[in-house]
mmCIF file of C-alpha atoms in Angstrom:
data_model
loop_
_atom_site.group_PDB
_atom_site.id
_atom_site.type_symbol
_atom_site.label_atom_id
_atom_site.label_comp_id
_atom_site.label_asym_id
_atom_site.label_seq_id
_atom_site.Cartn_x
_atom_site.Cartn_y
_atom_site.Cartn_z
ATOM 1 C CA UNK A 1 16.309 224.476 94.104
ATOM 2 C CA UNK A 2 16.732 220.835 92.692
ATOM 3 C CA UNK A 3 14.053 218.014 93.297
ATOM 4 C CA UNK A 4 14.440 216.564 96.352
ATOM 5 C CA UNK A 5 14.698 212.695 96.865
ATOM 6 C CA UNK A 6 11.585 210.640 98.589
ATOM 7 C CA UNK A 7 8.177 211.108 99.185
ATOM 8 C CA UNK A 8 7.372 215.426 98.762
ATOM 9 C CA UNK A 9 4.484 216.415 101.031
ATOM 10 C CA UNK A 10 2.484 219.746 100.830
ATOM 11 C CA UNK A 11 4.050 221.110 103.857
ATOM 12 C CA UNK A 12 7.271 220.417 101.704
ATOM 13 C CA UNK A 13 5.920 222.084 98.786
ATOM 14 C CA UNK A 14 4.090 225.360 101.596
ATOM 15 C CA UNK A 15 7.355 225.590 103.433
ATOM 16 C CA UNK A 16 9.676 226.346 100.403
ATOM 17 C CA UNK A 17 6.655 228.938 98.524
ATOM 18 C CA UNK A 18 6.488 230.263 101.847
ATOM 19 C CA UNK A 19 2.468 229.605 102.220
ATOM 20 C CA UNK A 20 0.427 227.776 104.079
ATOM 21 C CA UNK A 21 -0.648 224.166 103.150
ATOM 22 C CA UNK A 22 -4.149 225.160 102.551
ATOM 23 C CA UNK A 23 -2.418 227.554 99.877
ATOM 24 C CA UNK A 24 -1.334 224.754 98.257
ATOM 25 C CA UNK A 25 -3.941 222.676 98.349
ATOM 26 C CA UNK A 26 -6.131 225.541 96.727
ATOM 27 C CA UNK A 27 -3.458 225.746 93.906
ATOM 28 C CA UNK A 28 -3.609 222.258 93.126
ATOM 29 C CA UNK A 29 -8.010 221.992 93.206
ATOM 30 C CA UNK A 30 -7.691 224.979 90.718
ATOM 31 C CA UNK A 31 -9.596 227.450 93.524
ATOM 32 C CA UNK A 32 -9.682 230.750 91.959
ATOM 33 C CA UNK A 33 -9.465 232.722 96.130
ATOM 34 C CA UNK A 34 -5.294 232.869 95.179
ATOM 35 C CA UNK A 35 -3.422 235.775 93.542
ATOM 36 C CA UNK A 36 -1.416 235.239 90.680
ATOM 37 C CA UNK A 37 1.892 236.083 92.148
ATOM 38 C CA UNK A 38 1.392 233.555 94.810
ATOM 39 C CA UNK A 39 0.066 230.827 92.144
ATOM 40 C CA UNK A 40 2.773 230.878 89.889
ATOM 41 C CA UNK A 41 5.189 230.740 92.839
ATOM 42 C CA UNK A 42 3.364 227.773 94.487
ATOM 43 C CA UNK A 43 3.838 226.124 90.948
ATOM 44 C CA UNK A 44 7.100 226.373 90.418
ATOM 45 C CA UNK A 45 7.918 224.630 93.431
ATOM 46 C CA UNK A 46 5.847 222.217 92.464
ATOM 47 C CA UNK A 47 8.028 221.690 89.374
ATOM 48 C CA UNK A 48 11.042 221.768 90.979
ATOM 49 C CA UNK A 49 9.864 219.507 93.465
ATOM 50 C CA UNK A 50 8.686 217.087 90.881
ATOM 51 C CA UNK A 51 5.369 216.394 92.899
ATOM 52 C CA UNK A 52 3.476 213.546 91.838
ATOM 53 C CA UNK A 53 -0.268 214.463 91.914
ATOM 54 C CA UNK A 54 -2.082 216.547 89.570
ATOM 55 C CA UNK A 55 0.317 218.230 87.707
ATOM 56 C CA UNK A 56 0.943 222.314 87.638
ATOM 57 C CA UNK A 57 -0.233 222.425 84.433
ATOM 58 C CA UNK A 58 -3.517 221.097 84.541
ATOM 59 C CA UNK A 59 -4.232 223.667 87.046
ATOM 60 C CA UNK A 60 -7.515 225.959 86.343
ATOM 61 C CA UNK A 61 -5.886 229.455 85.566
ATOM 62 C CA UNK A 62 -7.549 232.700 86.111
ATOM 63 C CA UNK A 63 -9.488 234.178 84.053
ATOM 64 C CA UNK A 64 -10.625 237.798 82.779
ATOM 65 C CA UNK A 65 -13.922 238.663 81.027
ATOM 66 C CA UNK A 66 -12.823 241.152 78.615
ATOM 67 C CA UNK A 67 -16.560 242.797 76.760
ATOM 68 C CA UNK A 68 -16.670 245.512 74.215
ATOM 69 C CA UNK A 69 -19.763 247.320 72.378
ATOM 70 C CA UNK A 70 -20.148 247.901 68.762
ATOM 71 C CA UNK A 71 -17.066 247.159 66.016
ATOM 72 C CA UNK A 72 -13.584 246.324 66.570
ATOM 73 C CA UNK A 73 -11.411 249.076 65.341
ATOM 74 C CA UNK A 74 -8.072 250.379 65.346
ATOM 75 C CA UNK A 75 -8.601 251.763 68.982
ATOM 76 C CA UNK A 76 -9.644 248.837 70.391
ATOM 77 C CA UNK A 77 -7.116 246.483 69.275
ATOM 78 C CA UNK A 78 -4.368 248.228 70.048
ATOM 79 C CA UNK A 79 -6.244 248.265 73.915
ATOM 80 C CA UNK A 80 -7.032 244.367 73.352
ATOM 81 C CA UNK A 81 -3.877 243.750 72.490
ATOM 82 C CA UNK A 82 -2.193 245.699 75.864
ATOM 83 C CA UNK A 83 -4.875 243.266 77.843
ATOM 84 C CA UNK A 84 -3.942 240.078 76.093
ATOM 85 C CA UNK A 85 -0.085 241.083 76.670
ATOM 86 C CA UNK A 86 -0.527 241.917 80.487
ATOM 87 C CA UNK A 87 -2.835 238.723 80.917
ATOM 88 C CA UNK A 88 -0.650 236.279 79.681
ATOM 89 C CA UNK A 89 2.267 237.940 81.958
ATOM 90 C CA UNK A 90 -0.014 237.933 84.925
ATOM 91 C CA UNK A 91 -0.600 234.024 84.015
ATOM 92 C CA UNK A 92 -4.406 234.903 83.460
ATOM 93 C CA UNK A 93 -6.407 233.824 80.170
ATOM 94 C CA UNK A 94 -8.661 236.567 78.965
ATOM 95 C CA UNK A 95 -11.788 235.881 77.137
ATOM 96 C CA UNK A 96 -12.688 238.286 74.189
ATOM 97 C CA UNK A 97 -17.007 238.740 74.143
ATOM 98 C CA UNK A 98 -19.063 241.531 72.378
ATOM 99 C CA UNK A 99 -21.541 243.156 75.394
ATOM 100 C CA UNK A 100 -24.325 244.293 72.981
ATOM 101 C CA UNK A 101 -26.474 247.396 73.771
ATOM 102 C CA UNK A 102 -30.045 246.645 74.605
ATOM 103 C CA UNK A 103 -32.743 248.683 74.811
ATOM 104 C CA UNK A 104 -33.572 250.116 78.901
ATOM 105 C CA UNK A 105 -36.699 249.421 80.448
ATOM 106 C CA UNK A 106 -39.241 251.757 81.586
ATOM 107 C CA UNK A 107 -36.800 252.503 84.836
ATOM 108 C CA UNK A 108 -33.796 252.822 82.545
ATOM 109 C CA UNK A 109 -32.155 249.626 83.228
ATOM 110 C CA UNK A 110 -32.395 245.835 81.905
ATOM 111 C CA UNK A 111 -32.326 243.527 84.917
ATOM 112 C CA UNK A 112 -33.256 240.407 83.052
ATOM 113 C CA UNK A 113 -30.415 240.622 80.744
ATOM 114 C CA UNK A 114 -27.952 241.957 83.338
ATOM 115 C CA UNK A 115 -28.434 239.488 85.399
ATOM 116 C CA UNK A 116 -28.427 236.641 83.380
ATOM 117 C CA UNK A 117 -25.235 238.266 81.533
ATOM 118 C CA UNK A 118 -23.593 238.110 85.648
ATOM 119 C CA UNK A 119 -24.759 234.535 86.196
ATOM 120 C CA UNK A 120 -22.799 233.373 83.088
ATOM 121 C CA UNK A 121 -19.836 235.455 84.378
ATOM 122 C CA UNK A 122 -19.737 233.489 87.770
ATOM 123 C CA UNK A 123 -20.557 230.226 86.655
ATOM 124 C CA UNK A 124 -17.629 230.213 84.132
ATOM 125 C CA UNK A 125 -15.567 231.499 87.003
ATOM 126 C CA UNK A 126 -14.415 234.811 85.639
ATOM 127 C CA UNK A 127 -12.259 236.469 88.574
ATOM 128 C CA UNK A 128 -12.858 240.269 86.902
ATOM 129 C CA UNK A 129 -14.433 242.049 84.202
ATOM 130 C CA UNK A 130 -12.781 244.935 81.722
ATOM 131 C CA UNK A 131 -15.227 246.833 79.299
ATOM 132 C CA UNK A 132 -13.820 248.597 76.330
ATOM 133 C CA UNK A 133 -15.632 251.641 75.729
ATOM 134 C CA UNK A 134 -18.894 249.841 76.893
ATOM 135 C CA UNK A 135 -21.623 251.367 77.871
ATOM 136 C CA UNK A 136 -22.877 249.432 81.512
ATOM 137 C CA UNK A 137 -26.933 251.032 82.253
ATOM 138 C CA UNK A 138 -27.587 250.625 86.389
ATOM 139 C CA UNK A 139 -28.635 247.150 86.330
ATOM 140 C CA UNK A 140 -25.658 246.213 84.703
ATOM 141 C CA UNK A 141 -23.664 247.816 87.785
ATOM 142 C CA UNK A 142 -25.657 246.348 90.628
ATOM 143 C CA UNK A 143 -25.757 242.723 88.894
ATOM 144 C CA UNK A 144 -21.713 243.032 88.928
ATOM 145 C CA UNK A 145 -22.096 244.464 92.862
ATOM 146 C CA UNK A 146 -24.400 241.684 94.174
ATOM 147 C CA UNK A 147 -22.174 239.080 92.473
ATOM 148 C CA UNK A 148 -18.915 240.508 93.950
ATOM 149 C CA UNK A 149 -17.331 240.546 90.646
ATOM 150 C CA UNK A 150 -14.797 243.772 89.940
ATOM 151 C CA UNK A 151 -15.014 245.574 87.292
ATOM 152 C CA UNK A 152 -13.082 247.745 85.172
ATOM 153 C CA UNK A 153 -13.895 249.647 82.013
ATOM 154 C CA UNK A 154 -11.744 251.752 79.830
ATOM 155 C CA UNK A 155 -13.277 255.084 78.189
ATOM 156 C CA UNK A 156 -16.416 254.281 79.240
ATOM 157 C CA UNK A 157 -19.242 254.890 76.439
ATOM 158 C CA UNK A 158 -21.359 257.023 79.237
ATOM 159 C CA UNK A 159 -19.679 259.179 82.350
ATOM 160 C CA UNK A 160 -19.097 256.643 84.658
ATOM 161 C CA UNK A 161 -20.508 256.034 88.514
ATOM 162 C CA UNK A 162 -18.009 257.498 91.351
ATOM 163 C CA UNK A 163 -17.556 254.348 92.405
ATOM 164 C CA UNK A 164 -16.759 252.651 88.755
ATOM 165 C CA UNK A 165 -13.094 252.059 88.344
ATOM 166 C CA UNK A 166 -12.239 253.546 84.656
ATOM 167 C CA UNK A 167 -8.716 253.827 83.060
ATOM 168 C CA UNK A 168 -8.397 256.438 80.138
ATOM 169 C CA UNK A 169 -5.875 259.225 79.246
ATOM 170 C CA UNK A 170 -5.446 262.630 79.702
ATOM 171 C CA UNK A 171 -7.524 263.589 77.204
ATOM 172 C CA UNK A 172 -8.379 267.148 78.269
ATOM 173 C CA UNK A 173 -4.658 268.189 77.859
ATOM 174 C CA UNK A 174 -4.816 265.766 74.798
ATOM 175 C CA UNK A 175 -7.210 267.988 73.692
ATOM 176 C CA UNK A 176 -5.737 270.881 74.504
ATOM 177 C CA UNK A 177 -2.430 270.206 73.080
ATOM 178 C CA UNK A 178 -4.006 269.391 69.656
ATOM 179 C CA UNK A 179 -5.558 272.813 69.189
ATOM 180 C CA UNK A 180 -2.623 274.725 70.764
ATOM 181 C CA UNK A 181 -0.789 273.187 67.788
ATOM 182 C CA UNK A 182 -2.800 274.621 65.146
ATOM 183 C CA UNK A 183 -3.222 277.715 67.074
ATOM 184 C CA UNK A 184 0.583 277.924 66.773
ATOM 185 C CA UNK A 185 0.191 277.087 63.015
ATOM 186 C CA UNK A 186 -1.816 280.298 62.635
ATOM 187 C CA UNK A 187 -5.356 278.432 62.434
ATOM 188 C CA UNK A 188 -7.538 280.551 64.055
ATOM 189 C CA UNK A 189 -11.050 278.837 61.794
ATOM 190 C CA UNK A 190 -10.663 275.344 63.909
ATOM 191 C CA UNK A 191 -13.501 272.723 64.112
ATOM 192 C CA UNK A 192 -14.171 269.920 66.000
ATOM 193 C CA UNK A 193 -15.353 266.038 64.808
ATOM 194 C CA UNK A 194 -15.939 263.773 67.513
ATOM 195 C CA UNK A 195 -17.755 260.948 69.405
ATOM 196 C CA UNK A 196 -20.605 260.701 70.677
ATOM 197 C CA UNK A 197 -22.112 263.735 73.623
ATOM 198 C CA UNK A 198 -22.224 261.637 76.562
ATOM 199 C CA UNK A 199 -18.786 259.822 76.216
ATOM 200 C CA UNK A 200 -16.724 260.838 79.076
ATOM 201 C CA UNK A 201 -13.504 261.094 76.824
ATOM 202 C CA UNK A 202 -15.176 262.468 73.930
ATOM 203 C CA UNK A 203 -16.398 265.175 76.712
ATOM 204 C CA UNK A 204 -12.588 266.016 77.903
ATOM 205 C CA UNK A 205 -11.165 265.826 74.419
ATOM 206 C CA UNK A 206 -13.923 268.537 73.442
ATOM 207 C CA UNK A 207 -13.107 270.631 76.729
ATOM 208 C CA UNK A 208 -9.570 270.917 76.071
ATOM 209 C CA UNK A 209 -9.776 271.942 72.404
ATOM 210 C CA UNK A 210 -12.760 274.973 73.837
ATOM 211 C CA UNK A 211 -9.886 276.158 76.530
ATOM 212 C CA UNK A 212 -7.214 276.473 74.107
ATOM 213 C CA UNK A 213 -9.440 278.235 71.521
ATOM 214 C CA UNK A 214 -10.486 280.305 74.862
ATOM 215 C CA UNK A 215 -7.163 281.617 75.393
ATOM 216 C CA UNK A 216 -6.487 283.352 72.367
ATOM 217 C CA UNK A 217 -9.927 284.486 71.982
ATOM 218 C CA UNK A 218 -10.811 282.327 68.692
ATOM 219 C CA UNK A 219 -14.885 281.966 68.442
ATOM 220 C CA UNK A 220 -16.000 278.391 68.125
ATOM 221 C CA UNK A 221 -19.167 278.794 65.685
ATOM 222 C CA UNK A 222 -21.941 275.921 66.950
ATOM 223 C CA UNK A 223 -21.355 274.859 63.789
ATOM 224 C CA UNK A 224 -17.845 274.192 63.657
ATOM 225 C CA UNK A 225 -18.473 270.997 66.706
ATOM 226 C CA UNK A 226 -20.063 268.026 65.051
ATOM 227 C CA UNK A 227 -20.386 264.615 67.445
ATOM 228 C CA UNK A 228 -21.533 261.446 65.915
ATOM 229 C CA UNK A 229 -19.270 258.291 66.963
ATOM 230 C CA UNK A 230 -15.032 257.507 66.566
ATOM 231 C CA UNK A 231 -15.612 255.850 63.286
ATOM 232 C CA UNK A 232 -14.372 256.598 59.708
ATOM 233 C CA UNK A 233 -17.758 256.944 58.435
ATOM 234 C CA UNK A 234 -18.938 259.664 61.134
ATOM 235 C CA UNK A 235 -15.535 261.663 60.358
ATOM 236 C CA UNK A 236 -16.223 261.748 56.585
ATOM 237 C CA UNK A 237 -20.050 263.032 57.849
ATOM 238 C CA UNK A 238 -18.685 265.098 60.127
ATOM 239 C CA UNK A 239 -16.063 266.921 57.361
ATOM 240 C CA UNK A 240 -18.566 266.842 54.953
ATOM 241 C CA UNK A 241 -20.764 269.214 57.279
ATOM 242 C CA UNK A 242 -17.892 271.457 58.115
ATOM 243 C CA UNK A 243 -16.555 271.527 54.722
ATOM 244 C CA UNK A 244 -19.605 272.592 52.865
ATOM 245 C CA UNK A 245 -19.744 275.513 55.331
ATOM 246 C CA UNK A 246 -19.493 278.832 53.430
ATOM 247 C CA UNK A 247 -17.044 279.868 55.597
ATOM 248 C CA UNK A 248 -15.487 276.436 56.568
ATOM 249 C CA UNK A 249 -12.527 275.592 58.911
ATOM 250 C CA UNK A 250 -8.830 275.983 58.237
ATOM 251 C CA UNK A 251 -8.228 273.109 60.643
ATOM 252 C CA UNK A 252 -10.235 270.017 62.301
ATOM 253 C CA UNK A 253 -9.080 268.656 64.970
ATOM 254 C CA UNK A 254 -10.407 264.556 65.384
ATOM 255 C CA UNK A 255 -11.227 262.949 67.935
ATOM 256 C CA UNK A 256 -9.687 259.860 66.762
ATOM 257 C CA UNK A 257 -7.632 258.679 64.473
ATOM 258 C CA UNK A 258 -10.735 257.123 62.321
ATOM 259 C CA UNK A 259 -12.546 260.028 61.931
ATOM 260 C CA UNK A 260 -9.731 261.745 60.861
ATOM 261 C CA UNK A 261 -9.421 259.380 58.012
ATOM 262 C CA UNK A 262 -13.145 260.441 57.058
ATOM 263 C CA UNK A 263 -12.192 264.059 57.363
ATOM 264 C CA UNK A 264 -9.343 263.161 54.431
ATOM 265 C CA UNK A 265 -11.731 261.619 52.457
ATOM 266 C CA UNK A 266 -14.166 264.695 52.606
ATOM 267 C CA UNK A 267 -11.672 267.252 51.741
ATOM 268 C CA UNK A 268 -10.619 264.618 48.869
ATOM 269 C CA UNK A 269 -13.621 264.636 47.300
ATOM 270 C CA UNK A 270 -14.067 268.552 47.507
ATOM 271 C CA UNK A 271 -10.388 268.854 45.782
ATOM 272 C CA UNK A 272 -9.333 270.440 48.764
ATOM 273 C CA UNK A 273 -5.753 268.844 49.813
ATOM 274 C CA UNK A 274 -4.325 268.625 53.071
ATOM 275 C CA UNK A 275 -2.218 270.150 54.824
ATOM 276 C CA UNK A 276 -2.084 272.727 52.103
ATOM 277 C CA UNK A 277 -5.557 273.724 51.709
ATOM 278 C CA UNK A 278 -6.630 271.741 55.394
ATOM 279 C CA UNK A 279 -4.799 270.972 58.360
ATOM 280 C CA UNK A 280 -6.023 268.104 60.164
ATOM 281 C CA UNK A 281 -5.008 266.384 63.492
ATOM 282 C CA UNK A 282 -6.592 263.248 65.257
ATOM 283 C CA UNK A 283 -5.994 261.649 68.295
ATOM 284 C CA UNK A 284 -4.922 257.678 69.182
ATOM 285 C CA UNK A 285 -1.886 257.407 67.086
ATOM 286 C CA UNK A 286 -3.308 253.712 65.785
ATOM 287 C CA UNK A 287 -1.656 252.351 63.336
ATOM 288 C CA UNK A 288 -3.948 253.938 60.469
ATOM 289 C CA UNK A 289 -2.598 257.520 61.604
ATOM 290 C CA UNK A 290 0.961 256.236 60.137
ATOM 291 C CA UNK A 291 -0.725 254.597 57.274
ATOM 292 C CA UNK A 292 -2.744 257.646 56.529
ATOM 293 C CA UNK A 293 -1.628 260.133 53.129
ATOM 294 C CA UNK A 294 -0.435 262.241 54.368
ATOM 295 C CA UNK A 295 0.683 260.565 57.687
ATOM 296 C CA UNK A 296 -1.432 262.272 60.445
ATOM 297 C CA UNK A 297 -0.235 264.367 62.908
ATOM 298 C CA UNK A 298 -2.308 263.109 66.282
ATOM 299 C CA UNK A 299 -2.222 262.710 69.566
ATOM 300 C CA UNK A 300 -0.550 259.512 71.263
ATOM 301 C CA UNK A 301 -2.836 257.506 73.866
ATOM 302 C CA UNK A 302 -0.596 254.538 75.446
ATOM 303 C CA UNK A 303 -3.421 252.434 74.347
ATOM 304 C CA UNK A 304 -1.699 249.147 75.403
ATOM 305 C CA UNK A 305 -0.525 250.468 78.452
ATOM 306 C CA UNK A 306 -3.992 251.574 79.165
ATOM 307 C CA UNK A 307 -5.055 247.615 78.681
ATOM 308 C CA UNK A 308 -2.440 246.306 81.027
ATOM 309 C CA UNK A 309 -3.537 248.689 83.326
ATOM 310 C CA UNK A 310 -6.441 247.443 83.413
ATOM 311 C CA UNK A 311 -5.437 244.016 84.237
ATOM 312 C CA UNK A 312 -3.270 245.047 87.203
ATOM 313 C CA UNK A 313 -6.090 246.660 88.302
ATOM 314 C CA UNK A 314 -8.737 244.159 88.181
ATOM 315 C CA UNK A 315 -6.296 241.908 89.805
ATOM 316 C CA UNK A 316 -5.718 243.657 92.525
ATOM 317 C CA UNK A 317 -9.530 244.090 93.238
ATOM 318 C CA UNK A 318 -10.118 240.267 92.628
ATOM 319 C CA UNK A 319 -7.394 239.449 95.236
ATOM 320 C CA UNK A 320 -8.971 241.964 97.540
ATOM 321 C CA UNK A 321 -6.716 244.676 97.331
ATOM 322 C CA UNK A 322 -7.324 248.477 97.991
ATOM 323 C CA UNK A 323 -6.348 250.470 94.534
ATOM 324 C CA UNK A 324 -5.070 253.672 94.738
ATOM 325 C CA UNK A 325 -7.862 255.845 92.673
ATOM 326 C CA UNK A 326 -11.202 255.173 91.145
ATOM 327 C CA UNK A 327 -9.841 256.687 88.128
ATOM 328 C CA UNK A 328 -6.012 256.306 86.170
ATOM 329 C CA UNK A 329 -5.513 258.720 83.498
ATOM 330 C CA UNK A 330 -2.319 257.684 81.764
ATOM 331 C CA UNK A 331 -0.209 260.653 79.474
ATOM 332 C CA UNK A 332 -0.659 261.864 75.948
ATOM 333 C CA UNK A 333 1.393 262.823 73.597
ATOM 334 C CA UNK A 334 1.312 265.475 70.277
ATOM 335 C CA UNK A 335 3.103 263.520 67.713
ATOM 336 C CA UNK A 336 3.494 265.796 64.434
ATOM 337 C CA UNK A 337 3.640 264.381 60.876
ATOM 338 C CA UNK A 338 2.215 265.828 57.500
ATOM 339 C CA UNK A 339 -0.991 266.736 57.830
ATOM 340 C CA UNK A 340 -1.176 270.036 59.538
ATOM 341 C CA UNK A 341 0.702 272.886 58.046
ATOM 342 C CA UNK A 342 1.417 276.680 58.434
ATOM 343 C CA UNK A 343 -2.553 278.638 57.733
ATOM 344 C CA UNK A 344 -2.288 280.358 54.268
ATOM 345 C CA UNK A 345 0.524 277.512 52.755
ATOM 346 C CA UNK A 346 -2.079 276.996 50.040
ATOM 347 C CA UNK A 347 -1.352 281.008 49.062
ATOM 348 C CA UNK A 348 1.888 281.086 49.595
ATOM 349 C CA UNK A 349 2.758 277.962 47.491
ATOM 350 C CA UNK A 350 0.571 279.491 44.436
ATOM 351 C CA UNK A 351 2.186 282.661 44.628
#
């Protein structure tokens, strides 16, 4: 379509996008009530066009409120990242804020805090909310309800409401997968380093690795399981403990790639080496599980794809569209490297 000659109204400008005027007009004023498919098509007729008035540029875009608890670590940029791709795609800006944990009132919530967290929201005109492994208390929840903002959070810190959209992974098969893989190595002595208790992936992850060891009857010794956090320095606590067991693990299966790295470091500084003397496998595949020595075997989360889900999602809700479930678990994958080997290689080597 090339600009057309003379004076271009906005039933010029509604009749070639295919909306109504008041569409238009809404596009131009910067309203935020217009999805993002229909605002980047009303804009670039008004490029083509050429309309004189304000321009398609200085239009307000959309934006996304994306919070997150505690550090930023390899996990969460790779799921920052997937947002920040999808958003600019979308044509929405996404605004990066840490959502720190406060302590819960006598009732369990925080009301004060929640709600003046929700007024700042809508007053900045945020058109969603995404929470990386955040953990939201009650108040937080019924702040977002009263204000009509939607919300979506990805591995929640706590087990989620029913009616809380999430997007995570398939962690129990994740799991499941990453003990079935030592199992097949001959590891029957396998322990477990994880997050924290009432994570809801942390939960699944833990679930999966139980069923497997279920199935082929290998006991899981209370004090094989230790569950701190994801972090490097709760994996080298973790492998510590299981390490300086008298009869310690063949094999320790991470829940992230993080810990993992902490698990190396305890076996390093027992002289143990891996995979020889310990197999190890951790779960993320972040770019510190190729960076690792030796290079970990893990177990791939889409972790951008999980951020651009996100997006979509809280789109869809912002522009008042039904989504399809309350909860997306996208695939995982075993990806094998160097750091999980055959049980008994350390033997067989020496002999």
């Amino acid at each position: 379509m090339s600009p057309v000659k003379g004076r271009v109204t906005l039933a010029t400008v509604a009749g070639s996008a295919g909306v109504s005027v008041a569409t238009v007009s809404k596009v131009l004023n910067g309203r935020s009530d217009v999805s993002p498919s229909t605002r980047a098509r009303v804009q670039d007729v008004l490029e083509k066009h050429g309309y004189v008035g304000r321009r398609p540029d200085t239009v307000h875009r959309d934006t996304i409120e994306l919070f997150y608890q505690g550090v930023v670590n390899a996990y969460s940029v790779e799921v920052i990242q997937g947002v920040i791709e999808a958003g600019q795609a979308a044509g929405v800006d996404v605004v990066l804020t840490s959502h720190p944990k406060h302590p819960p009132t006598a009732n369990g919530g925080t009301p004060g805090r929640a709600a003046g967290w929700i007024r700042q929201l809508t007053a900045t005109g945020r058109r969603a909310a995404i929470g990386v492994t955040s953990e939201l208390s009650a108040a937080d929840l019924a702040a977002l309800a009263r204000a009509r903002l939607p919300l979506v959070v990805i591995d929640p810190a706590n087990t989620p409401e029913p009616d809380v959209i999430s997007v995570g992974s398939t962690n129990f098969a994740g799991g499941m997968a990453a003990a079935q893989h030592l199992l097949s190595l001959g590891h029957r002595r396998i322990g477990y380093v994880g997050g924290p208790p009432t994570s809801g992936c942390n939960q699944a992850r833990l679930s999966g690795y139980r069923s497997a060891m279920e199935s082929v009857g290998a006991d899981v010794p209370a004090e094989y399981v230790w569950m701190s956090d994801f972090l490097y320095e709760d994996g080298l606590a973790g492998g510590t403990k299981l390490l300086d067991l008298r009869e310690r693990p063949t094999a320790i299966f991470a829940g992230s790639d993080e810990v993992a790295l902490g698990i190396l470091e305890a076996a390093r500084a027992r002289g143990l080496r891996v995979p020889e003397d310990l197999s190890v496998v951790g779960f993320d595949d972040t770019e510190v599980a190729r960076l690792a020595s030796p290079p970990l075997t893990t177990v791939r989360q889409p972790l951008r794809e999980m951020g651009a889900v996100a997006v979509r999602t809280a789109l869809q809700l912002a522009a008042g569209e039904p989504v399809a479930s309350h909860h997306v678990e996208l695939a995982t994958t075993l990806i094998i490297r160097g750091s999980a080997a055959p049980h008994g290689l350390s033997s067989v080597a020496a002999s």
